[in-house]
Amino acid sequence: MLDALSRPHPLPREAVDHYREYAWIKLRDVLEPEVIDHFDRIVTDAVVRLNTQHLPMEERDTYGRAFLQVTNLWVREEAVRPLVFSPRLAGIAAQLMQVRGVRLYHDQALYKEAGGGYTPWHADQYYWPLASEKSITAWIPLQETPLEMGALEYSAGSHRLSVGRDRAISDESEHLIDKALRGSDCPHIVEPFSLGEVGFHAGWLFHRAAPNTTDRPRRVMCIIYMDQDMRLKEPENDHQRLDRDVWCPGVEVGQIIDSTLNPVIPVAG
Ligand SMILES: O=C(O)CCC(=O)C(=O)O
């Protein structure tokens, strides 16, 4: 069953062009239902075991209400590795970024609990000390994801805007970026995810999610890839300094990020 994770997923020219233009794409039939079911159980068990957020919803801030976040599962739960190191997924990431190979930046489970809050507009790369824009997140729902569960929304083409790039996830980022996006010509994409569908977005693309108003958790696994030649830049804020220490141990500014936590992932096809 896991062999499917090594199968190539060649993208049509239009998909690569779409990503180049909009820095975002959603692809159908990337993962089979049995594969999703398998990793749903593994990732959910790991989230339950490793989660450190135990405050009641009303005592959390906006970031804390948005999701439970459990990071780098691949070093903490062996059984998740076939997904994180899937040549099929890595091959899609490489095709979309148009690079010869990819490295892992890190992975994370993002579980929006039943009754969980919204995820404010933000761009991930605000948090990352990466020298180029060649980073991409595979947002992998572990169930069919209707809008009312908090499906990820994208502002297509917003990676070209600069306003809001210096904002951490907060109510303030939501308001400031929302205003900027409404004044832009970037389409706001709000669509459910079918089972097996995976979203890919670039590090500088603005994205958000609505609250989860259902009575089930929205279960998502994210894999963040970067160009295999990605170099570390001088961190520009405290988040980036922390990310350098945690996700890129021992790497100096200007060097390729090839720490033990950032292996090259073989790509299919
Ligand atoms: O899952 C969410 O609500 C947010 C996801 C996100 O920000 C990301 O994957 O970069």
PDB file of N, CA, C and O in Angstrom, residues 93 97 99 101-106 130 134-136 224-231 247-248 256-259 261-263:
ATOM      1  N   ALA A  93       6.778  18.575  -5.342  1.00  0.00           N
ATOM      2  CA  ALA A  93       7.359  19.835  -4.839  1.00  0.00           C
ATOM      3  C   ALA A  93       8.476  20.320  -5.765  1.00  0.00           C
ATOM      4  O   ALA A  93       8.561  21.509  -6.092  1.00  0.00           O
ATOM      5  N   MET A  97       8.415  23.835  -7.924  1.00  0.00           N
ATOM      6  CA  MET A  97       9.430  24.884  -7.699  1.00  0.00           C
ATOM      7  C   MET A  97      10.430  24.957  -8.830  1.00  0.00           C
ATOM      8  O   MET A  97      11.246  25.876  -8.871  1.00  0.00           O
ATOM      9  N   VAL A  99      13.058  22.917  -9.424  1.00  0.00           N
ATOM     10  CA  VAL A  99      14.406  22.732  -8.889  1.00  0.00           C
ATOM     11  C   VAL A  99      14.824  21.279  -9.123  1.00  0.00           C
ATOM     12  O   VAL A  99      13.979  20.410  -9.341  1.00  0.00           O
ATOM     13  N   GLY A 101      16.152  19.229  -6.989  1.00  0.00           N
ATOM     14  CA  GLY A 101      15.884  18.360  -5.845  1.00  0.00           C
ATOM     15  C   GLY A 101      15.446  19.179  -4.651  1.00  0.00           C
ATOM     16  O   GLY A 101      15.587  20.402  -4.641  1.00  0.00           O
ATOM     17  N   VAL A 102      14.888  18.488  -3.653  1.00  0.00           N
ATOM     18  CA  VAL A 102      14.388  19.204  -2.475  1.00  0.00           C
ATOM     19  C   VAL A 102      14.957  18.606  -1.192  1.00  0.00           C
ATOM     20  O   VAL A 102      15.311  17.428  -1.131  1.00  0.00           O
ATOM     21  N   ARG A 103      15.016  19.453  -0.175  1.00  0.00           N
ATOM     22  CA  ARG A 103      15.341  19.030   1.181  1.00  0.00           C
ATOM     23  C   ARG A 103      14.119  19.247   2.058  1.00  0.00           C
ATOM     24  O   ARG A 103      13.298  20.113   1.773  1.00  0.00           O
ATOM     25  N   LEU A 104      14.112  18.536   3.160  1.00  0.00           N
ATOM     26  CA  LEU A 104      13.089  18.792   4.168  1.00  0.00           C
ATOM     27  C   LEU A 104      13.485  20.031   4.965  1.00  0.00           C
ATOM     28  O   LEU A 104      14.646  20.157   5.382  1.00  0.00           O
ATOM     29  N   TYR A 105      12.540  20.959   5.147  1.00  0.00           N
ATOM     30  CA  TYR A 105      12.785  22.045   6.119  1.00  0.00           C
ATOM     31  C   TYR A 105      12.275  21.546   7.481  1.00  0.00           C
ATOM     32  O   TYR A 105      13.035  21.448   8.419  1.00  0.00           O
ATOM     33  N   HIS A 106      11.008  21.223   7.558  1.00  0.00           N
ATOM     34  CA  HIS A 106      10.492  20.450   8.688  1.00  0.00           C
ATOM     35  C   HIS A 106       9.075  19.993   8.349  1.00  0.00           C
ATOM     36  O   HIS A 106       8.542  20.360   7.304  1.00  0.00           O
ATOM     37  N   LEU A 130      15.375  31.687   5.313  1.00  0.00           N
ATOM     38  CA  LEU A 130      15.737  31.057   4.036  1.00  0.00           C
ATOM     39  C   LEU A 130      16.108  32.127   3.018  1.00  0.00           C
ATOM     40  O   LEU A 130      15.393  33.130   2.865  1.00  0.00           O
ATOM     41  N   LYS A 134      12.407  29.753  -2.772  1.00  0.00           N
ATOM     42  CA  LYS A 134      12.099  28.384  -3.220  1.00  0.00           C
ATOM     43  C   LYS A 134      11.778  27.465  -2.036  1.00  0.00           C
ATOM     44  O   LYS A 134      12.558  26.566  -1.672  1.00  0.00           O
ATOM     45  N   SER A 135      10.658  27.738  -1.406  1.00  0.00           N
ATOM     46  CA  SER A 135      10.161  26.851  -0.346  1.00  0.00           C
ATOM     47  C   SER A 135       8.698  26.570  -0.659  1.00  0.00           C
ATOM     48  O   SER A 135       8.019  27.376  -1.306  1.00  0.00           O
ATOM     49  N   ILE A 136       8.200  25.436  -0.175  1.00  0.00           N
ATOM     50  CA  ILE A 136       6.826  25.056  -0.512  1.00  0.00           C
ATOM     51  C   ILE A 136       6.276  24.146   0.585  1.00  0.00           C
ATOM     52  O   ILE A 136       7.004  23.287   1.108  1.00  0.00           O
ATOM     53  N   ILE A 224       7.131  20.603   4.750  1.00  0.00           N
ATOM     54  CA  ILE A 224       7.705  21.830   4.189  1.00  0.00           C
ATOM     55  C   ILE A 224       9.044  21.477   3.550  1.00  0.00           C
ATOM     56  O   ILE A 224       9.962  20.982   4.220  1.00  0.00           O
ATOM     57  N   TYR A 225       9.104  21.712   2.245  1.00  0.00           N
ATOM     58  CA  TYR A 225      10.293  21.408   1.461  1.00  0.00           C
ATOM     59  C   TYR A 225      10.975  22.709   1.065  1.00  0.00           C
ATOM     60  O   TYR A 225      10.326  23.760   0.963  1.00  0.00           O
ATOM     61  N   MET A 226      12.274  22.594   0.775  1.00  0.00           N
ATOM     62  CA  MET A 226      12.981  23.742   0.205  1.00  0.00           C
ATOM     63  C   MET A 226      13.912  23.218  -0.885  1.00  0.00           C
ATOM     64  O   MET A 226      14.223  22.013  -0.937  1.00  0.00           O
ATOM     65  N   ASP A 227      14.321  24.121  -1.751  1.00  0.00           N
ATOM     66  CA  ASP A 227      15.307  23.808  -2.776  1.00  0.00           C
ATOM     67  C   ASP A 227      16.493  23.101  -2.108  1.00  0.00           C
ATOM     68  O   ASP A 227      16.947  23.542  -1.050  1.00  0.00           O
ATOM     69  N   GLN A 228      17.008  22.062  -2.700  1.00  0.00           N
ATOM     70  CA  GLN A 228      18.125  21.358  -2.055  1.00  0.00           C
ATOM     71  C   GLN A 228      19.373  22.242  -1.939  1.00  0.00           C
ATOM     72  O   GLN A 228      20.258  21.972  -1.134  1.00  0.00           O
ATOM     73  N   ASP A 229      19.410  23.329  -2.721  1.00  0.00           N
ATOM     74  CA  ASP A 229      20.544  24.261  -2.642  1.00  0.00           C
ATOM     75  C   ASP A 229      20.229  25.488  -1.779  1.00  0.00           C
ATOM     76  O   ASP A 229      20.938  26.494  -1.848  1.00  0.00           O
ATOM     77  N   MET A 230      19.176  25.414  -1.003  1.00  0.00           N
ATOM     78  CA  MET A 230      18.778  26.565  -0.167  1.00  0.00           C
ATOM     79  C   MET A 230      19.889  26.918   0.829  1.00  0.00           C
ATOM     80  O   MET A 230      20.452  26.037   1.477  1.00  0.00           O
ATOM     81  N   ARG A 231      20.158  28.229   0.940  1.00  0.00           N
ATOM     82  CA  ARG A 231      21.154  28.697   1.905  1.00  0.00           C
ATOM     83  C   ARG A 231      20.480  29.419   3.071  1.00  0.00           C
ATOM     84  O   ARG A 231      19.380  29.940   2.923  1.00  0.00           O
ATOM     85  N   TRP A 247      15.619  24.182  13.510  1.00  0.00           N
ATOM     86  CA  TRP A 247      15.433  23.400  12.281  1.00  0.00           C
ATOM     87  C   TRP A 247      16.697  23.265  11.444  1.00  0.00           C
ATOM     88  O   TRP A 247      16.725  22.452  10.516  1.00  0.00           O
ATOM     89  N   CYS A 248      17.718  24.090  11.726  1.00  0.00           N
ATOM     90  CA  CYS A 248      18.945  24.075  10.903  1.00  0.00           C
ATOM     91  C   CYS A 248      20.167  24.029  11.811  1.00  0.00           C
ATOM     92  O   CYS A 248      21.060  24.887  11.700  1.00  0.00           O
ATOM     93  N   ILE A 256      24.725  26.194   2.555  1.00  0.00           N
ATOM     94  CA  ILE A 256      23.578  25.358   2.199  1.00  0.00           C
ATOM     95  C   ILE A 256      23.071  24.683   3.479  1.00  0.00           C
ATOM     96  O   ILE A 256      23.864  24.240   4.313  1.00  0.00           O
ATOM     97  N   ILE A 257      21.747  24.627   3.611  1.00  0.00           N
ATOM     98  CA  ILE A 257      21.149  24.105   4.851  1.00  0.00           C
ATOM     99  C   ILE A 257      21.130  22.571   4.783  1.00  0.00           C
ATOM    100  O   ILE A 257      20.116  21.961   4.446  1.00  0.00           O
ATOM    101  N   ASP A 258      22.274  21.984   5.125  1.00  0.00           N
ATOM    102  CA  ASP A 258      22.374  20.521   4.973  1.00  0.00           C
ATOM    103  C   ASP A 258      22.609  19.839   6.320  1.00  0.00           C
ATOM    104  O   ASP A 258      23.350  18.869   6.407  1.00  0.00           O
ATOM    105  N   SER A 259      21.964  20.347   7.357  1.00  0.00           N
ATOM    106  CA  SER A 259      22.117  19.719   8.675  1.00  0.00           C
ATOM    107  C   SER A 259      21.464  18.331   8.660  1.00  0.00           C
ATOM    108  O   SER A 259      20.749  17.974   7.719  1.00  0.00           O
ATOM    109  N   LEU A 261      18.984  17.472  10.148  1.00  0.00           N
ATOM    110  CA  LEU A 261      17.525  17.591  10.137  1.00  0.00           C
ATOM    111  C   LEU A 261      16.978  17.994   8.771  1.00  0.00           C
ATOM    112  O   LEU A 261      15.765  18.149   8.611  1.00  0.00           O
ATOM    113  N   ASN A 262      17.865  18.218   7.799  1.00  0.00           N
ATOM    114  CA  ASN A 262      17.415  18.706   6.492  1.00  0.00           C
ATOM    115  C   ASN A 262      17.912  17.812   5.354  1.00  0.00           C
ATOM    116  O   ASN A 262      18.606  18.277   4.443  1.00  0.00           O
ATOM    117  N   PRO A 263      17.551  16.510   5.422  1.00  0.00           N
ATOM    118  CA  PRO A 263      18.022  15.602   4.373  1.00  0.00           C
ATOM    119  C   PRO A 263      17.411  15.915   3.009  1.00  0.00           C
ATOM    120  O   PRO A 263      16.287  16.432   2.929  1.00  0.00           O
TER     121      PRO A 263
END
